[in-house]
mmCIF file of C-alpha atoms in Angstrom:
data_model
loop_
_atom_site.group_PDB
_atom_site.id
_atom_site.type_symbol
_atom_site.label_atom_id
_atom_site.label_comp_id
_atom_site.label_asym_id
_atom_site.label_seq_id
_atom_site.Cartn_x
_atom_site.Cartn_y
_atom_site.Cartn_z
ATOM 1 C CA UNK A 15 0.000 0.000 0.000
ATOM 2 C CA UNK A 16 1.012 3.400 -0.657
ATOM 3 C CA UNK A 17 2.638 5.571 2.321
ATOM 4 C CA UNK A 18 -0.063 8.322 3.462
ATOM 5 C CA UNK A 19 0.171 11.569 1.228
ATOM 6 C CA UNK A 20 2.573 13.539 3.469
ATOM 7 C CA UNK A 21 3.175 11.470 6.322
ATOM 8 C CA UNK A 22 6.378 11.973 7.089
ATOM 9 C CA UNK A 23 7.771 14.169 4.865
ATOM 10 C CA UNK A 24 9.777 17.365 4.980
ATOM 11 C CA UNK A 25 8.245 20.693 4.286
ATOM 12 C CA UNK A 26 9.296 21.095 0.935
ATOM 13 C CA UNK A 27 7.941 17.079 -0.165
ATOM 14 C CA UNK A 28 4.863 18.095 1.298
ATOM 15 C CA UNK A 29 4.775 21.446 -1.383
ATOM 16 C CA UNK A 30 1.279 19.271 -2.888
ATOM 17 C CA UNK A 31 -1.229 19.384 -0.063
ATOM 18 C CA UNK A 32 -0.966 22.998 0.192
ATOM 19 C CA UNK A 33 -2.458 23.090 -3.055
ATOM 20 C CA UNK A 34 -5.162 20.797 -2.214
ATOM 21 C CA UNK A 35 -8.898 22.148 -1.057
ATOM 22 C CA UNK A 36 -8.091 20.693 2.296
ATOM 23 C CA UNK A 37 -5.173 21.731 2.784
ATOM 24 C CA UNK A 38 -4.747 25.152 0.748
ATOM 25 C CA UNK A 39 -3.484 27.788 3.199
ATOM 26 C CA UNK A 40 -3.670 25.951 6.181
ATOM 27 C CA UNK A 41 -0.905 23.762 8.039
ATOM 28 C CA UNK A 42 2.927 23.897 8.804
ATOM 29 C CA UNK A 43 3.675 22.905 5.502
ATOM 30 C CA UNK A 44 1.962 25.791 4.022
ATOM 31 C CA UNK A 45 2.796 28.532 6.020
ATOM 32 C CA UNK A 46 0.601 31.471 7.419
ATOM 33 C CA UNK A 47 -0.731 34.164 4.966
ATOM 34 C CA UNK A 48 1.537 36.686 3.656
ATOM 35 C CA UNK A 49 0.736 39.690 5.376
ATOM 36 C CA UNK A 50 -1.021 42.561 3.792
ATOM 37 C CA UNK A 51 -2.768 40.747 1.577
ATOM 38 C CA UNK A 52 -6.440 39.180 1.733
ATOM 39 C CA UNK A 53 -6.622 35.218 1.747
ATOM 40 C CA UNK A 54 -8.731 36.326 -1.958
ATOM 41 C CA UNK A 55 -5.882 38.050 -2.735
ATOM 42 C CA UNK A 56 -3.176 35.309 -2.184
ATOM 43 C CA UNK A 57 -5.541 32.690 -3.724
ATOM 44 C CA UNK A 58 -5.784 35.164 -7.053
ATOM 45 C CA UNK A 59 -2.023 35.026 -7.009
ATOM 46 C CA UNK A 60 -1.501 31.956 -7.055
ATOM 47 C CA UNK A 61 -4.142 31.257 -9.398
ATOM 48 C CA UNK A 62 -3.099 33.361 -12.529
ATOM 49 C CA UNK A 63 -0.229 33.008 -14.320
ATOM 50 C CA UNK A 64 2.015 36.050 -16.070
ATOM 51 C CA UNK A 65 -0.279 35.891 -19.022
ATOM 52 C CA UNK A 66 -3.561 35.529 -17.697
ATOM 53 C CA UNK A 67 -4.052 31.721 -17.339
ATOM 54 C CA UNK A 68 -5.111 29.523 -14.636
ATOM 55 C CA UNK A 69 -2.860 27.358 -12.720
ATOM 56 C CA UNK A 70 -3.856 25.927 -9.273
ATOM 57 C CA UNK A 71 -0.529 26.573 -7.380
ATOM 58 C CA UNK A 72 3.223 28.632 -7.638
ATOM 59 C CA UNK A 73 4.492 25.503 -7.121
ATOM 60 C CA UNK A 74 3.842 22.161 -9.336
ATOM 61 C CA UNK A 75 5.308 24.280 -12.529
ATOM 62 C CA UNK A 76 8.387 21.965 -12.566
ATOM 63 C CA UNK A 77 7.590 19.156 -14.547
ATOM 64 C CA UNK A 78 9.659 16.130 -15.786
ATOM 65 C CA UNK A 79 8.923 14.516 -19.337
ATOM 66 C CA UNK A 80 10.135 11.225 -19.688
ATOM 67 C CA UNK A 81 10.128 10.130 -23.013
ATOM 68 C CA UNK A 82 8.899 11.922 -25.988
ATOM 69 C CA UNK A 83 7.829 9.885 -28.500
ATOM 70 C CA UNK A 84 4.594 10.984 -30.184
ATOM 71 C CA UNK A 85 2.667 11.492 -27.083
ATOM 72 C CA UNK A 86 5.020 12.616 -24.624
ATOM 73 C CA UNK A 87 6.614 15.024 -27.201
ATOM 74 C CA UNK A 88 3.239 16.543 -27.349
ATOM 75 C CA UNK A 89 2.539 16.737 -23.801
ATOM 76 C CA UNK A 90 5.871 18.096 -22.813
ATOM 77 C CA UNK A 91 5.586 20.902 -25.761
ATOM 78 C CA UNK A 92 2.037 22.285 -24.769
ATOM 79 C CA UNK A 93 3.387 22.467 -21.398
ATOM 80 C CA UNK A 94 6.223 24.534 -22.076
ATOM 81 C CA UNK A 95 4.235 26.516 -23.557
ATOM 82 C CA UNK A 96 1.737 27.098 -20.528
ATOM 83 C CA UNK A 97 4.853 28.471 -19.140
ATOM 84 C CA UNK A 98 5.825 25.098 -17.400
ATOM 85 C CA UNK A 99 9.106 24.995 -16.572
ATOM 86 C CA UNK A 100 9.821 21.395 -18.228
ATOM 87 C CA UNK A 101 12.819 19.131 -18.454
ATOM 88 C CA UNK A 102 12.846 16.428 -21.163
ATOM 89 C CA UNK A 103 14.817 13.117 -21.349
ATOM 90 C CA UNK A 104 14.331 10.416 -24.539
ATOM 91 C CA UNK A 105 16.675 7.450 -25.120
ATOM 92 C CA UNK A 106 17.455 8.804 -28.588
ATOM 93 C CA UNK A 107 18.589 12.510 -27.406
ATOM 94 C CA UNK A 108 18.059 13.526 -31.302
ATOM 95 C CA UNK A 109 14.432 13.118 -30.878
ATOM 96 C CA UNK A 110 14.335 15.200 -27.888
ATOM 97 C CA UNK A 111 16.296 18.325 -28.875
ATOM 98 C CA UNK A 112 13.384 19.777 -31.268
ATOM 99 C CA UNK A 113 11.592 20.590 -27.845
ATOM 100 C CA UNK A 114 14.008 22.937 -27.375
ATOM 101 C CA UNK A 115 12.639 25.465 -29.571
ATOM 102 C CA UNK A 116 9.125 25.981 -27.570
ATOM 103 C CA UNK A 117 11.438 26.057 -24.213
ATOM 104 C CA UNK A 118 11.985 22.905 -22.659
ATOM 105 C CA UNK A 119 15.168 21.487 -21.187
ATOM 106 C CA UNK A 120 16.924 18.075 -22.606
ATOM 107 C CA UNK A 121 18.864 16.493 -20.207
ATOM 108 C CA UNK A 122 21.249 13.642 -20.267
ATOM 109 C CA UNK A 123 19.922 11.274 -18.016
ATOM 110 C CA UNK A 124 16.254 10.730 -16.677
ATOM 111 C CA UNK A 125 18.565 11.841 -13.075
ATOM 112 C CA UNK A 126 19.217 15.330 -14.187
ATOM 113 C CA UNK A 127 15.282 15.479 -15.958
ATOM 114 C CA UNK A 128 13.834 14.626 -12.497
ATOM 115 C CA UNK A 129 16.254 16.879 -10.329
ATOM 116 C CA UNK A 130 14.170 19.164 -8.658
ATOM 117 C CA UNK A 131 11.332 18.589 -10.755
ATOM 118 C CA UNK A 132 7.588 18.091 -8.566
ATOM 119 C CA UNK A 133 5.873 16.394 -10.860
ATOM 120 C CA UNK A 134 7.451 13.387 -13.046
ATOM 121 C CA UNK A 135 5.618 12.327 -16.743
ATOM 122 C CA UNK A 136 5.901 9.136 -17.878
ATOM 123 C CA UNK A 137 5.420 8.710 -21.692
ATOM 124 C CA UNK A 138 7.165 5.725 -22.710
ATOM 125 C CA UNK A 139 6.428 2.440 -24.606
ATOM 126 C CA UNK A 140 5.581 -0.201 -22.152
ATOM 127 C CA UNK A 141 6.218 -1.042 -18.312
ATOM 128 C CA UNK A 142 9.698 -2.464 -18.632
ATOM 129 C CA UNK A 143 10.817 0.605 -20.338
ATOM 130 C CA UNK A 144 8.998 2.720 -18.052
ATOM 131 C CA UNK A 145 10.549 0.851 -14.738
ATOM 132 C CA UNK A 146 14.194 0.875 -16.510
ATOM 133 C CA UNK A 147 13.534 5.161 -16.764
ATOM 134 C CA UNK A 148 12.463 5.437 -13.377
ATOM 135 C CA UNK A 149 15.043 3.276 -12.116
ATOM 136 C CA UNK A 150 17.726 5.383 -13.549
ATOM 137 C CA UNK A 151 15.772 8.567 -12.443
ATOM 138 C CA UNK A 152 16.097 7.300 -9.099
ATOM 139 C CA UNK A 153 19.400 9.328 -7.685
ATOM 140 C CA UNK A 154 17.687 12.716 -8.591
ATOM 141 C CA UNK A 155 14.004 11.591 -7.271
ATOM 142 C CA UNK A 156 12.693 13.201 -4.509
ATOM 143 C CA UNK A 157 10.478 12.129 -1.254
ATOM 144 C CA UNK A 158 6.875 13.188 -2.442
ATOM 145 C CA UNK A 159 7.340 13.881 -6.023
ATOM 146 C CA UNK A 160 4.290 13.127 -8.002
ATOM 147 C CA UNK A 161 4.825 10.479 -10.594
ATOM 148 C CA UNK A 162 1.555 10.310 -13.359
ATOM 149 C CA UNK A 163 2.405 7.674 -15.647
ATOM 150 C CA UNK A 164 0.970 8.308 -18.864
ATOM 151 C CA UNK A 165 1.924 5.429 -20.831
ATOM 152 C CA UNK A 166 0.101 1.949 -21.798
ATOM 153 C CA UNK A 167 1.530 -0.580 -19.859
ATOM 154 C CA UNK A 168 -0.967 -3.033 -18.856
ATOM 155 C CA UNK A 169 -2.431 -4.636 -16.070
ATOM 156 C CA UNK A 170 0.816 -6.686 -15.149
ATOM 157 C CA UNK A 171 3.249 -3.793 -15.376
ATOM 158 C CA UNK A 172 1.380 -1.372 -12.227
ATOM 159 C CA UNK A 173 2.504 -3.795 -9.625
ATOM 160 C CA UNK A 174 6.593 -2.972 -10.047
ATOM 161 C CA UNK A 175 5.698 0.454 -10.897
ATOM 162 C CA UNK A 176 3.587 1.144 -7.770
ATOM 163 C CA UNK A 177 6.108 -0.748 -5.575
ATOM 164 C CA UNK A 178 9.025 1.189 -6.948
ATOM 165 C CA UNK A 179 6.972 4.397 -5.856
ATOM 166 C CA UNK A 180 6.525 3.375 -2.754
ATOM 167 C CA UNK A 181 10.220 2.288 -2.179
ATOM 168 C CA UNK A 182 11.096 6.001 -2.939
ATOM 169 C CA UNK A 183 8.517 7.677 -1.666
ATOM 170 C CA UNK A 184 7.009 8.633 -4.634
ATOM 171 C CA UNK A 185 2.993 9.650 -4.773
ATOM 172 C CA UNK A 186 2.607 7.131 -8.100
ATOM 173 C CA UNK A 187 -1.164 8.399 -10.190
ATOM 174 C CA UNK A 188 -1.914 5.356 -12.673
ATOM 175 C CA UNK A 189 -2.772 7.882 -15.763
ATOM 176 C CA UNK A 190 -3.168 6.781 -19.110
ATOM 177 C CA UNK A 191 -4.063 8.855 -22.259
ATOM 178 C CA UNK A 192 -6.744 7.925 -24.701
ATOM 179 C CA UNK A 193 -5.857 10.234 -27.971
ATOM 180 C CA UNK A 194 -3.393 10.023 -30.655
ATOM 181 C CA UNK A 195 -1.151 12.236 -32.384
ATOM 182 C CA UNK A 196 -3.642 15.336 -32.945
ATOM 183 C CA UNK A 197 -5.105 15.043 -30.092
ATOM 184 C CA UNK A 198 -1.848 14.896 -28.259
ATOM 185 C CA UNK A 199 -0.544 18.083 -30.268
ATOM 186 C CA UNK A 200 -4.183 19.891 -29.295
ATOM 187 C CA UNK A 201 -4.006 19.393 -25.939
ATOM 188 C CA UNK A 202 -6.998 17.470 -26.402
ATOM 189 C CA UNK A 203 -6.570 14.163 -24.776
ATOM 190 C CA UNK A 204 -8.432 12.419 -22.084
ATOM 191 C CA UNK A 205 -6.446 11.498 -19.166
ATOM 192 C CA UNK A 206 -8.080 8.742 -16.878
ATOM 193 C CA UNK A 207 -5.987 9.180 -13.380
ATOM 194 C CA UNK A 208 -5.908 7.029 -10.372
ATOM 195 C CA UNK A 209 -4.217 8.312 -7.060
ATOM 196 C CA UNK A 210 -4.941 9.866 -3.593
ATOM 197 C CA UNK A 211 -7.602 12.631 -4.026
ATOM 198 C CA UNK A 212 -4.931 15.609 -2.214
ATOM 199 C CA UNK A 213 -2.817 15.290 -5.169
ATOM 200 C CA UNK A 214 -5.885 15.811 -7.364
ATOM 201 C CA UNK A 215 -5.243 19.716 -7.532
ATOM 202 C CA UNK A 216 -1.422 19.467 -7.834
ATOM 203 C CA UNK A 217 -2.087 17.799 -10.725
ATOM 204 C CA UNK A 218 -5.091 19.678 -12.780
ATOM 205 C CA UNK A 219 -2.994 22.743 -14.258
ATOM 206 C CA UNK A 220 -1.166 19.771 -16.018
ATOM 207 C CA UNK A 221 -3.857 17.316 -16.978
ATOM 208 C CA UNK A 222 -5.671 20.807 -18.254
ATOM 209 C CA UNK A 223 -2.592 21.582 -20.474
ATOM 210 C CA UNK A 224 -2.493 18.049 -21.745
ATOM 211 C CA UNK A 225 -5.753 17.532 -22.210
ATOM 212 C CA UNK A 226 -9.861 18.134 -22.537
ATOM 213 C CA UNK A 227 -10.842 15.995 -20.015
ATOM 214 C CA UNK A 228 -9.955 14.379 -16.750
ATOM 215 C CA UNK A 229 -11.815 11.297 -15.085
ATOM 216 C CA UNK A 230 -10.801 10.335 -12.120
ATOM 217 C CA UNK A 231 -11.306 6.207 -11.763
ATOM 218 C CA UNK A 232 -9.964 5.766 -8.347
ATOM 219 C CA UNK A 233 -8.177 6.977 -5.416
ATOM 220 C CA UNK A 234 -5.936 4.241 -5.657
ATOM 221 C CA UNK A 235 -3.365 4.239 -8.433
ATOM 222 C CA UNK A 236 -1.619 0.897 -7.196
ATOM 223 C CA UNK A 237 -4.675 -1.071 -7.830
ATOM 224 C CA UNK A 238 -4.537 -0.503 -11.442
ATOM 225 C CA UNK A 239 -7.663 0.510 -12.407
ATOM 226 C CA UNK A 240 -7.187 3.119 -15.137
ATOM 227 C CA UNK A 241 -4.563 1.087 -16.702
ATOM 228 C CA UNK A 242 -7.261 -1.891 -17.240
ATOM 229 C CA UNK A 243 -9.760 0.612 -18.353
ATOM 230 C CA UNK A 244 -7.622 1.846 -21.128
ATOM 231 C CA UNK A 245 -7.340 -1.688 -22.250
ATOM 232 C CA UNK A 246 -10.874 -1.756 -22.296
ATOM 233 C CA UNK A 247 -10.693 1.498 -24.678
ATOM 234 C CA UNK A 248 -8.153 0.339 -26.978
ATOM 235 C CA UNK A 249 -9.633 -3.419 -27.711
ATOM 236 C CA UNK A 250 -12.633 -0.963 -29.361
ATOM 237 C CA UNK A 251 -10.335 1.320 -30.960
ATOM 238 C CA UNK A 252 -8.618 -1.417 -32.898
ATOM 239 C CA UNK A 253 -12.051 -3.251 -33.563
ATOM 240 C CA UNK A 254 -13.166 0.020 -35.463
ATOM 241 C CA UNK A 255 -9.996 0.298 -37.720
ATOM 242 C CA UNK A 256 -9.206 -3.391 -38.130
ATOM 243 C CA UNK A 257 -13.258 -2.957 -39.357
ATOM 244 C CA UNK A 258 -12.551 -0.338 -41.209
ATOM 245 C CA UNK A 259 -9.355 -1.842 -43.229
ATOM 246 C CA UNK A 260 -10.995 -4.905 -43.806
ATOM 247 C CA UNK A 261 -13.885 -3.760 -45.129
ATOM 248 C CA UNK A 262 -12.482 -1.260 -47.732
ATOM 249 C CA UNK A 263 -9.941 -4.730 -48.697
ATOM 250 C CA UNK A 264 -13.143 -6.965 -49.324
ATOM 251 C CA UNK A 265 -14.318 -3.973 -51.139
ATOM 252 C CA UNK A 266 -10.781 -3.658 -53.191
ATOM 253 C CA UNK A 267 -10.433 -7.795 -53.729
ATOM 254 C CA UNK A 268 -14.403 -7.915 -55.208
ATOM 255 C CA UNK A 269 -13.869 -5.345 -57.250
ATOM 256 C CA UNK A 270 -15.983 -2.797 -56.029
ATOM 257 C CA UNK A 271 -14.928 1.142 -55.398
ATOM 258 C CA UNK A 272 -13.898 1.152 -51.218
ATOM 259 C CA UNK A 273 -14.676 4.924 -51.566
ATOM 260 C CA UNK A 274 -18.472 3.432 -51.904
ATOM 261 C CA UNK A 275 -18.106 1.740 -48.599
ATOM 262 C CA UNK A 276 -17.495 5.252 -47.298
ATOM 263 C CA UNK A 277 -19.942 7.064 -49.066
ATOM 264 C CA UNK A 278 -22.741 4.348 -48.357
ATOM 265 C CA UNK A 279 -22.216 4.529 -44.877
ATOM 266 C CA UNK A 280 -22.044 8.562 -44.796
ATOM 267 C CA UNK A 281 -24.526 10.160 -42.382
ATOM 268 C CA UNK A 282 -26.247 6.848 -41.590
ATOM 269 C CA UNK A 283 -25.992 5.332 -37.818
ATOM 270 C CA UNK A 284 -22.922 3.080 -38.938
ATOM 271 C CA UNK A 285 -21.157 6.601 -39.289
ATOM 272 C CA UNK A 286 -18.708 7.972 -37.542
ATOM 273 C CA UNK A 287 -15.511 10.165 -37.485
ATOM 274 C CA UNK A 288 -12.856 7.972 -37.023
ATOM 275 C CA UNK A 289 -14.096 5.768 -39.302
ATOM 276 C CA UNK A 290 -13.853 8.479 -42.000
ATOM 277 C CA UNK A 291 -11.010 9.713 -40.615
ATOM 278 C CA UNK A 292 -8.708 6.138 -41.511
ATOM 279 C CA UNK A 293 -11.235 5.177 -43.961
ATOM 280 C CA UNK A 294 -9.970 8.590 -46.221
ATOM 281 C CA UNK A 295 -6.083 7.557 -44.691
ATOM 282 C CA UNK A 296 -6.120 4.156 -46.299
ATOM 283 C CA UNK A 297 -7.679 5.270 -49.701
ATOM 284 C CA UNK A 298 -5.220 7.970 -50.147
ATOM 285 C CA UNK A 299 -2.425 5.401 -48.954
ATOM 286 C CA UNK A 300 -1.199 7.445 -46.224
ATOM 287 C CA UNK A 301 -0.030 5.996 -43.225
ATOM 288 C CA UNK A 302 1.946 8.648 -41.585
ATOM 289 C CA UNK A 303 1.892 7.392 -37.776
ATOM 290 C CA UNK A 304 -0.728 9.114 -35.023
ATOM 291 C CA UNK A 305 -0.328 5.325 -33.277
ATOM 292 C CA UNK A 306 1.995 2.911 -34.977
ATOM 293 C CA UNK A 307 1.311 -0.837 -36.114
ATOM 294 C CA UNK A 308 3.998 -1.870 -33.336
ATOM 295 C CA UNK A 309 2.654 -0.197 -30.561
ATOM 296 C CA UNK A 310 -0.688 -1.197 -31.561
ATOM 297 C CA UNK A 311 0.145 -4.840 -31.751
ATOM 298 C CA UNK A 312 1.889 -4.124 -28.018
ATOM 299 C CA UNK A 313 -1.326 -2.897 -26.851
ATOM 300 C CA UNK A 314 -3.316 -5.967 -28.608
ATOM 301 C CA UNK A 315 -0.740 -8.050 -26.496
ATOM 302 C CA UNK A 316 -1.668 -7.104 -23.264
ATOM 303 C CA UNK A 317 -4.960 -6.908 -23.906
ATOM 304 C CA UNK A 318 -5.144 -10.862 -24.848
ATOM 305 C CA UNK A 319 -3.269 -11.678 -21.784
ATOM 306 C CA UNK A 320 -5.400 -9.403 -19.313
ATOM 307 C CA UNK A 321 -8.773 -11.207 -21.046
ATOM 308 C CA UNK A 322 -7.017 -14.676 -20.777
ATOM 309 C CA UNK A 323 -6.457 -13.501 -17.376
ATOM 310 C CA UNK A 324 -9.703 -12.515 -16.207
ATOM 311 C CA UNK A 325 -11.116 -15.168 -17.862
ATOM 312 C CA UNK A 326 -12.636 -13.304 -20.822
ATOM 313 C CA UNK A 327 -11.979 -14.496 -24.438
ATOM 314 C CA UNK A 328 -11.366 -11.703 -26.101
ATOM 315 C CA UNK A 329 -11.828 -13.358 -30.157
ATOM 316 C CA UNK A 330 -11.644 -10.038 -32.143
ATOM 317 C CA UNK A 331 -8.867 -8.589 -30.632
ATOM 318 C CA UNK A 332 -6.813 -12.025 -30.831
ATOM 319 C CA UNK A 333 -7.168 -11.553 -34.820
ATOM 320 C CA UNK A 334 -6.519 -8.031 -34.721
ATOM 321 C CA UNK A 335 -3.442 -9.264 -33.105
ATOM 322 C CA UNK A 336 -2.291 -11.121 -35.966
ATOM 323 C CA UNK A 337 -3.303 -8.453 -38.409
ATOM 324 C CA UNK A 338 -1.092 -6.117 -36.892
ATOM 325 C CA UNK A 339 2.201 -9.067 -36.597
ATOM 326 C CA UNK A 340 1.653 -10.105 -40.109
ATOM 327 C CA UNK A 341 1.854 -6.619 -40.754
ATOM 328 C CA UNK A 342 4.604 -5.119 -38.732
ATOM 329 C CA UNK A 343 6.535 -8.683 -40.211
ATOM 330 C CA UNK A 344 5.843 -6.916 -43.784
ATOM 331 C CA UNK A 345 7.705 -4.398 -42.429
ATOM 332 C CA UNK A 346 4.961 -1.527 -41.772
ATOM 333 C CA UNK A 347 5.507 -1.439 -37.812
ATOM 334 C CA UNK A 348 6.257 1.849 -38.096
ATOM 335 C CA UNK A 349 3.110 3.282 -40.379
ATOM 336 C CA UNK A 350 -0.020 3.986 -38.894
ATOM 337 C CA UNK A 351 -2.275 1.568 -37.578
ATOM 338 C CA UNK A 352 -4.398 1.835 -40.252
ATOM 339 C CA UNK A 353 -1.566 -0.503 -42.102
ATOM 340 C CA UNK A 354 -3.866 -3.208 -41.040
ATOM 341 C CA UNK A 355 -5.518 -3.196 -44.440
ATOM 342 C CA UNK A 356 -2.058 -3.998 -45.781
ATOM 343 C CA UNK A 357 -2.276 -7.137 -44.303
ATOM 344 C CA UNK A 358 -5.213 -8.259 -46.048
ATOM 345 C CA UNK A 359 -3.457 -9.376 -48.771
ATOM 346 C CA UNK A 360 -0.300 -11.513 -49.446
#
């Protein structure tokens, strides 16, 4: 079980539950008021930023970005530009350095990205990779930092991740993004957090950067329980494009014009836009990646072992699963997911 949010720690770990409703302005941690000022006052300080936008707390606006891929690029970007003060670190540096330019911070090892930093980002592949960052964070962690972990890892990967937080004293959210590429680059994801409800405010000038919505699945990030809702979420993602790709192929392979498919099904209740959206993608043969073939068949991975798991058989995901391997073996891994309708044929 997680250690009690600020039991125990020093003044400056506990930085957090001043922020939250119970705790603003009240307590040794926080301080008495400054004087001269009205508590309205103070809280309107604290509350507007140079340019005019909101932000719960003056502290919280040092933020670590581990891994920057296509999401955590993104993320890290649109917080720099909210005036964040953001440090990035990516395996491949090269990848990195373009955040530069909208004001973030590379650093050389996930050590010097977390150094100082209150809250800690985790955008990275899967749970191994995420585990190996944090591990090698670990010397510039510290005691009550808040760690949201961002990334699709499964249901099997939280248990080392939440005890590694609570080795180091960490306040670990289980946070997951649902949103791709654009959505990612809008700020227009939906994060689905789990973790103690004081953090909750710490945290909301970020996940309001980041993204359009926030739902909060449990006060308990240990347990898991946004990271096997997102698996939930993605098993219907990939059902509507492996749909999608394998209808336009019948379509191709019979003859008929796949742009009919499209046009049949315009407006009707079958309709929607994401159908259209990699329906138009595949007919125009462009796969340029919002969410890759290989990290799509990752993601159908753990989904077929937390179904096998729970005991559910999960039969249209399992062939999505080989659609995406035969695939990523005909070397699209890195295309779009889309590529599925290239493995309709051959």
């Amino acid at each position: 079980m997680l250690r009690r949010p600020g039991a125990g720690r020093s003044r400056r770990a506990r930085w957090w539950s001043c922020s939250s409703a119970a705790g603003r302005e009240s307590g040794p941690a926080c301080g008495p008021p400054r004087p001269g000022r009205s508590r309205r006052e103070q809280r309107s300080a604290r509350t507007t930023t140079k340019k005019g936008s909101p932000m719960s707390t003056e502290r919280g606006r040092t933020v670590a970005v581990l891994g920057t891929g296509i999401i955590g690029a993104a993320v890290a970007r649109n917080l720099a530009r909210a005036s964040f003060d953001v440090r990035v670190w990516n395996r491949t540096r090269s990848k990195a350095e373009p955040l530069t330019d909208a004001g973030a911070v590379v650093a050389a090892t996930p050590a010097d990205a977390v150094r100082g930093a209150e809250i800690v980002l985790t955008a990275l592949n899967d749970g191994p990779r995420v585990l190996e960052a944090v591990e090698a964070a670990a010397p510039g962690l510290a005691e009550g930092t808040v760690w949201a972990q961002l990334s699709t890892v499964g249901v099997d990967a939280v248990g080392p991740l939440a005890a590694f937080a609570e080795k180091h004293g960490l306040v670990f959210v289980d946070s997951p993004v649902v949103g791709t590429r654009q959505p990612a680059e809008q700020g227009q994801l939906v994060v689905m957090a789990s973790g103690p409800e004081p953090v909750r405010e710490a945290l909301r000038p970020v996940f309001e950067v980041i993204g359009k919505r926030t739902l909060w699945v449990s006060d308990d990030g240990a347990g898991g329980a946004s990271s096997r809702l997102k698996l939930a979420l993605m098993s219907w993602a990939f059902a509507l494009t492996h749909g999608t790709a394998e209808s336009l192929a019948i379509a191709e392979g019979l003859g008929v014009d796949p742009r009919q498919v499209l046009d049949v099904i315009a407006g009707g209740p079958m309709d929607n836009a994401y159908l259209q959206l990699k329906g138009a993608a595949i007919l125009g043969e462009d796969y340029t990646p919002s969410f890759t073939v290989d990290n799509a068949e990752k993601d159908s991975r753990l989904i077929v072992e937390a179904a096998e798991q729970a005991g559910v058989r999960a039969d249209l995901v399992e062939a999505g699963l080989r659609r995406y391997r035969r695939a990523a073996e005909a070397g699209h891994g890195g295309k779009d997911m889309a590529a599925s309708y290239l493995a309709s044929f051959g």
